[in-house]
GROMACS .gro file of C-alpha atoms in nm:
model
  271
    1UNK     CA    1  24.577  16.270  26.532
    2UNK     CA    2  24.318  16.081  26.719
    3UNK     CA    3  23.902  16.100  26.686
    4UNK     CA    4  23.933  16.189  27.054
    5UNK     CA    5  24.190  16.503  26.997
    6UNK     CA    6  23.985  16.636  26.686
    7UNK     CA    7  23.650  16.593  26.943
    8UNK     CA    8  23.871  16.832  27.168
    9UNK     CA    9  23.981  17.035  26.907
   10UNK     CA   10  23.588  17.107  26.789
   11UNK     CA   11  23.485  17.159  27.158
   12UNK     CA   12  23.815  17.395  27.205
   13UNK     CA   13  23.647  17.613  26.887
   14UNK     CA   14  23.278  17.643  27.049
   15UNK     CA   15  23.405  17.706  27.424
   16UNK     CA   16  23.643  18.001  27.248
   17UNK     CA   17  23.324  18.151  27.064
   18UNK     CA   18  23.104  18.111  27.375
   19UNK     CA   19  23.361  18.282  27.621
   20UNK     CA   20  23.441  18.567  27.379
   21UNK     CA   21  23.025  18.610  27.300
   22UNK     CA   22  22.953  18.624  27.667
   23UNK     CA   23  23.176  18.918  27.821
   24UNK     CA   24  22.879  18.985  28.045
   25UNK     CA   25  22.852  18.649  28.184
   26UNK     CA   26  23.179  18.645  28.300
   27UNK     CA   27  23.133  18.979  28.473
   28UNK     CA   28  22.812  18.895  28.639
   29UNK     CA   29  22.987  18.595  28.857
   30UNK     CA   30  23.206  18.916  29.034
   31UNK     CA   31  23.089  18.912  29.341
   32UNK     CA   32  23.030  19.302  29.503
   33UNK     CA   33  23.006  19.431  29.881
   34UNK     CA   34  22.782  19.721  29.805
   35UNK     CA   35  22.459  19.779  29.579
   36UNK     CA   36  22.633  20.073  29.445
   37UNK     CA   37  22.895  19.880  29.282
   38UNK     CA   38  22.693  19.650  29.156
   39UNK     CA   39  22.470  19.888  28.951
   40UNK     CA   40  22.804  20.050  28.835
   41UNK     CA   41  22.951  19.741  28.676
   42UNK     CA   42  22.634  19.625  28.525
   43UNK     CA   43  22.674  20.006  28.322
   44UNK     CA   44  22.996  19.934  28.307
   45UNK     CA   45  22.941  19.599  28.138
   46UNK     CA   46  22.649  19.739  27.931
   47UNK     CA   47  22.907  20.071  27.835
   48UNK     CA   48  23.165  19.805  27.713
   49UNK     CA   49  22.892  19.581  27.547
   50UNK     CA   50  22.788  19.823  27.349
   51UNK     CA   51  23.187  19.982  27.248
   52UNK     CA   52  23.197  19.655  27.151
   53UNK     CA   53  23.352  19.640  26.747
   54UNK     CA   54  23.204  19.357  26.665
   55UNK     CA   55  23.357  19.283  26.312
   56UNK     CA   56  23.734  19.306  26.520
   57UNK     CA   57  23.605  19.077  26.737
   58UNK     CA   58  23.478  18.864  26.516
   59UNK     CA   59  23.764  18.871  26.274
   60UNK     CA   60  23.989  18.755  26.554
   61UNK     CA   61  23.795  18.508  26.625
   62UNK     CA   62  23.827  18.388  26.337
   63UNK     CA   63  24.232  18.374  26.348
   64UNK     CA   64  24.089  18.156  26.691
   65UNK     CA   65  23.957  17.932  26.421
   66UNK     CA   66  24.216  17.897  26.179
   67UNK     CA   67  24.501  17.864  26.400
   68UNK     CA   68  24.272  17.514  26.539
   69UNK     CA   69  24.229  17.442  26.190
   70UNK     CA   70  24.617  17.460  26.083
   71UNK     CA   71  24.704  17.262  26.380
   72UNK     CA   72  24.531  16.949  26.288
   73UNK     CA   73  24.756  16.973  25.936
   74UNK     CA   74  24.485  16.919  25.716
   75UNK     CA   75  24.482  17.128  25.399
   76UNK     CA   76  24.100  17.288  25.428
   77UNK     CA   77  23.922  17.419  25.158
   78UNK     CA   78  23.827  17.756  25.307
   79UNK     CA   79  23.546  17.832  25.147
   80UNK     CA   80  23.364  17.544  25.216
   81UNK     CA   81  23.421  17.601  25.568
   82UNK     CA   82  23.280  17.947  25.553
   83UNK     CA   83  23.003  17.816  25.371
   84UNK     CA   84  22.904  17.586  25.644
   85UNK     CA   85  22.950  17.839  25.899
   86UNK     CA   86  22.727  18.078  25.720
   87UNK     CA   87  22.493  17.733  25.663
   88UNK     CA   88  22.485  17.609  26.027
   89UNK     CA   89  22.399  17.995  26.152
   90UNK     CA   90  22.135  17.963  25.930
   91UNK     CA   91  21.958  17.616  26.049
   92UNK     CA   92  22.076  17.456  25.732
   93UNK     CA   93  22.202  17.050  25.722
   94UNK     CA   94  22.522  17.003  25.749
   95UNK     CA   95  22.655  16.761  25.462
   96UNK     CA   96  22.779  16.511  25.685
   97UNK     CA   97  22.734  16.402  26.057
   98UNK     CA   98  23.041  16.493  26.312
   99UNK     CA   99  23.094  16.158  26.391
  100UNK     CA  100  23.164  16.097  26.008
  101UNK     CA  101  23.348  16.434  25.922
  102UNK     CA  102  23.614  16.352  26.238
  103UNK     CA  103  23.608  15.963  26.080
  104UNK     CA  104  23.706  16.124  25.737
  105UNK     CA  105  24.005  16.343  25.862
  106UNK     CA  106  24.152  16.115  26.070
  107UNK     CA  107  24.155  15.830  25.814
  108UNK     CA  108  24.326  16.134  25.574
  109UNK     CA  109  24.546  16.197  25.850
  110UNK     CA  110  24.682  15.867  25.890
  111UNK     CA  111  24.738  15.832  25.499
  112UNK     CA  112  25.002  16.130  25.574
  113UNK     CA  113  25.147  15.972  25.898
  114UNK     CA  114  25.207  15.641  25.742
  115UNK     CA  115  25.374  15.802  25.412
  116UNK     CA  116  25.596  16.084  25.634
  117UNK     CA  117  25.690  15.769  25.834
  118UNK     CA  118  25.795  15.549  25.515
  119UNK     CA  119  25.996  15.839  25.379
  120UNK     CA  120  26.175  15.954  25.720
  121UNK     CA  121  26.249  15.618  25.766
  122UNK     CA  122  26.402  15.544  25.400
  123UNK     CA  123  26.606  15.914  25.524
  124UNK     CA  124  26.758  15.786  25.833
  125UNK     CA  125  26.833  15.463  25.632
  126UNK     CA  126  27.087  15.614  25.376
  127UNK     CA  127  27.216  15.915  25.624
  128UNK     CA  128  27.370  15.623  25.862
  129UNK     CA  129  27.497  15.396  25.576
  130UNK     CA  130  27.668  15.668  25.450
  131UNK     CA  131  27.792  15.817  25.742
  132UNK     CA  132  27.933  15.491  25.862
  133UNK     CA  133  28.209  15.582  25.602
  134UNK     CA  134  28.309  15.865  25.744
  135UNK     CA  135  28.591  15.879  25.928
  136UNK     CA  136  28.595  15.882  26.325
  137UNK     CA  137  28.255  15.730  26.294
  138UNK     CA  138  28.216  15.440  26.562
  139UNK     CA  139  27.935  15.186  26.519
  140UNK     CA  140  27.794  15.027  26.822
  141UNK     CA  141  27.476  14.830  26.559
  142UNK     CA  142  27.526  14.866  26.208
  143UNK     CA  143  27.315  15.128  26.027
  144UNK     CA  144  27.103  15.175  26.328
  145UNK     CA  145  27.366  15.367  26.612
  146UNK     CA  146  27.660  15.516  26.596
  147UNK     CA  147  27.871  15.792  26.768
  148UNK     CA  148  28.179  16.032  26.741
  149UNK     CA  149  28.397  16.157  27.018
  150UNK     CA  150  28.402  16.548  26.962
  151UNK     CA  151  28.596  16.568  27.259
  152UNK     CA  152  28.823  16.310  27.480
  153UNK     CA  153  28.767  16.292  27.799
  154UNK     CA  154  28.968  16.118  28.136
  155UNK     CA  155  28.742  16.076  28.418
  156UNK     CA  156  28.499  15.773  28.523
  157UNK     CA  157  28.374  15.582  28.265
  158UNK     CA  158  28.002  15.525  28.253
  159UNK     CA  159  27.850  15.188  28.240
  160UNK     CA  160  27.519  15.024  28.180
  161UNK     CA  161  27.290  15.132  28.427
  162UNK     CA  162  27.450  15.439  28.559
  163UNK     CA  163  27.256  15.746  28.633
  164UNK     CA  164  27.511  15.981  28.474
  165UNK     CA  165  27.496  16.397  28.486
  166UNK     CA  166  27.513  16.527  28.076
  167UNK     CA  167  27.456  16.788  27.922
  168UNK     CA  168  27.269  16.769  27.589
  169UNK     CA  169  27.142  16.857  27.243
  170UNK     CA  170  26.863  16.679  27.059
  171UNK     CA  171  26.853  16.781  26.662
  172UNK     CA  172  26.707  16.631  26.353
  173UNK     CA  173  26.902  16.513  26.066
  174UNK     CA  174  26.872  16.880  25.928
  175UNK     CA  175  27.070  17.026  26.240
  176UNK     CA  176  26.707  17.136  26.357
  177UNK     CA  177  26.696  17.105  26.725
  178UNK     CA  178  26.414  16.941  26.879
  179UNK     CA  179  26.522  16.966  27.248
  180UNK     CA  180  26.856  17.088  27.518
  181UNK     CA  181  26.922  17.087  27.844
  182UNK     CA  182  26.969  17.430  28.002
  183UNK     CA  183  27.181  17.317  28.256
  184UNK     CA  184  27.346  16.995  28.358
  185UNK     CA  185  27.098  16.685  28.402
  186UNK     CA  186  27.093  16.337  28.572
  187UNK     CA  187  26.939  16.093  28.358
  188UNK     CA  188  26.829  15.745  28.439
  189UNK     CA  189  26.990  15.549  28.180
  190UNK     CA  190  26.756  15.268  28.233
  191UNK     CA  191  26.484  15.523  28.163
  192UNK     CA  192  26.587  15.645  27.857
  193UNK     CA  193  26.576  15.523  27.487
  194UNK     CA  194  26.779  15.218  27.383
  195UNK     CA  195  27.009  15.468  27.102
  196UNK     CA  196  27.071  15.712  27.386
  197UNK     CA  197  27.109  15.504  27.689
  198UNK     CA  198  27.369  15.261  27.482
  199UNK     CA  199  27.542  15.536  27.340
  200UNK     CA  200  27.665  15.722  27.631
  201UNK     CA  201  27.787  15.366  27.791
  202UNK     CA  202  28.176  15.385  27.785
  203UNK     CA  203  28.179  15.767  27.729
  204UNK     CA  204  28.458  15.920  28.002
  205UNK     CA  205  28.401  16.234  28.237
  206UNK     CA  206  28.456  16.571  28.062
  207UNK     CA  207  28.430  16.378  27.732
  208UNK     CA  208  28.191  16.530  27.428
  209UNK     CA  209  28.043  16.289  27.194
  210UNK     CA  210  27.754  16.307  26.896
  211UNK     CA  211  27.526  15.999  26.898
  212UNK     CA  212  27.314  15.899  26.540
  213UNK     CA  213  27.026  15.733  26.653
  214UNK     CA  214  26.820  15.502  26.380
  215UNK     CA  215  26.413  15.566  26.476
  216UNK     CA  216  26.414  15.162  26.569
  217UNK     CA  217  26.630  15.275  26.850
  218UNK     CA  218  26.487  15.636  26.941
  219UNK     CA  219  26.104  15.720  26.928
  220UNK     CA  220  26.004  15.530  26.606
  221UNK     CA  221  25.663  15.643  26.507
  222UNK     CA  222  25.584  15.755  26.881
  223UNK     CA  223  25.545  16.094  27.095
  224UNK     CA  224  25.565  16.405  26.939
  225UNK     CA  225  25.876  16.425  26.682
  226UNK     CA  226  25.796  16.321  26.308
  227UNK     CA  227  25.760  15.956  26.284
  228UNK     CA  228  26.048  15.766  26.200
  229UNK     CA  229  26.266  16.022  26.267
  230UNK     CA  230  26.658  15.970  26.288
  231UNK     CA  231  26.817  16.139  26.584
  232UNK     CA  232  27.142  16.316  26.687
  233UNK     CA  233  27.244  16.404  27.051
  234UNK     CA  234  27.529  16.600  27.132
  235UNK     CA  235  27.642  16.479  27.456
  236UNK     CA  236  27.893  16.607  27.731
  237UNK     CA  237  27.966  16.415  28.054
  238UNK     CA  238  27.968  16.588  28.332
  239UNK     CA  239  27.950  16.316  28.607
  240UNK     CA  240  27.989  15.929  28.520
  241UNK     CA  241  27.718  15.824  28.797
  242UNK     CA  242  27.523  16.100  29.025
  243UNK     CA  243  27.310  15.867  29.209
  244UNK     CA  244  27.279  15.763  29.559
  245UNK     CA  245  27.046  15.625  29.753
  246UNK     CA  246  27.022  15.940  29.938
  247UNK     CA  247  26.886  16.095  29.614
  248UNK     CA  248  26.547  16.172  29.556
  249UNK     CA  249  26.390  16.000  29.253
  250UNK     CA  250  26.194  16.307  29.152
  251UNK     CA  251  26.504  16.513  29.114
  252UNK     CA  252  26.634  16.201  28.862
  253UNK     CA  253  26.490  16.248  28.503
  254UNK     CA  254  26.371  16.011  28.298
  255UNK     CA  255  26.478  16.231  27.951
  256UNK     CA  256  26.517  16.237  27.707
  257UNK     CA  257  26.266  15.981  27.676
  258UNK     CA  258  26.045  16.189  27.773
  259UNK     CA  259  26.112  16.483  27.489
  260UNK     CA  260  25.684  16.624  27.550
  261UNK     CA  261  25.827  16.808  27.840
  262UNK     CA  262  25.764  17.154  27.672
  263UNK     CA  263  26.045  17.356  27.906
  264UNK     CA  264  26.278  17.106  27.768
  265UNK     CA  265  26.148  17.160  27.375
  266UNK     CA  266  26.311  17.418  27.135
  267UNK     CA  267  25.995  17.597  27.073
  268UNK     CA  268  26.063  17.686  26.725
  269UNK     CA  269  26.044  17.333  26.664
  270UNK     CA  270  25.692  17.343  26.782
  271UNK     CA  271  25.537  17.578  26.502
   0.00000   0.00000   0.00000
């Protein structure tokens, strides 16, 4: 995670304290035809204000908190933090300048990227060597893509540069899925991810096939996914090529190499 995202992530924390803190605030700005109603929702604000159960409040802001806190995955030691909460209400120094604490994290932070990305990559490595041996297994670049037909198909075939209509499955080497289409999608093939654009060229119409995708030919250490992860699509052609120049480009997409689109994201995947 970058400096700039744990700056946002800080500034995300204060703006959630000072919203919930300042009920009234947010009341005052409602605008009111007669004096009557205005002297009515200032009780009514004060009547609330004072219902107000302060340690519920406060104890889900703290959830606000720690949900921010596990996002940045960075194992915290809680009671420091509470510490220099308690500290910082009362005037004290903190230990350490922001600048520096969002320094430290994100050079601890990297030490974890770089490792996950060694070992996912050292994963993906053996899974294709092995599964090279398998039978019905059809390599298009040794140890780095490979397919199986699930399914034969008879139509058009598609070629380089087609903008076919699929249906798809995105999953990681543990069957977890990562990302689907709901319904049937064009692509751009010339938008998409070496692995995935080369591994639907020569697939027929009504045909189902499973891609293996090393990360050197998917999303490496980029976007969203775990670095280095390897990648399998289940594919199924619906329509060789669906453009013309009658299309509009907006209604072509550009996935899946563009797997942040959250509608498009299994959102299991995500916690």
């Amino acid at each position: 995670m970058s400096k700039k995202t744990l700056y946002k992530l800080f500034a995300s924390c204060f703006l959630a304290g000072f919203f919930l803190m300042q009920p009234s605030t947010l009341l005052a700005n409602e605008e009111t035809q007669e004096k009557g109603e205005e002297v009515a929702s200032v009780e009514e604000a004060t009547s609330e204000e004072k219902s107000l159960d302060l340690p519920m409040v406060s104890e889900a802001f703290g959830h606000v908190i720690g949900k921010n806190l596990e996002s940045l995955g960075f194992e915290f030691d809680m009671e420091s933090i509470i510490k220099g909460i308690q500290d910082s209400v009362a005037g004290k120094d903190s230990p350490m300048g922001e600048s520096e604490c969002v320094h430290a994290i994100s050079q601890e932070q990297e030490k974890k990227f770089k490792k996950l990305a060694e070992d996912n990559l050292k994963v993906a490595e053996v899974f294709l060597e092995e599964n090279a041996a398998i039978d019905g297994i059809v390599s298009l670049e040794e140890n780095k893509l490979q397919y199986k037909i699930d399914q034969a198909g008879e139509g058009e075939v598609v070629e380089a540069h087609y903008t076919p209509m699929i249906k798809y499955t995105g999953k990681h080497v543990d069957g977890k899925v990562f990302g689907s289409s709901k319904e049937a999608e064009t692509i751009s093939l010339d938008e998409t991810i070496p692995g995935f654009s080369r591994g639907i060229v020569g697939m027929k119409e009504g045909e189902i096939r499973t891609l293996y995708i090393h990360p050197d030919f998917g999303y490496g250490t980029n976007g969203y996914l775990p670095p280095n992860s390897l990648l399998t699509f289940e594919i199924e052609l619906v329509k060789a090529n669906n453009f013309t120049e009658a299309d509009d480009s907006d209604t072509i997409s550009s996935l899946p190499d563009d797997m942040e689109d959250g509608a498009l994201v299994d959102e299991e995947s995500m916690q």
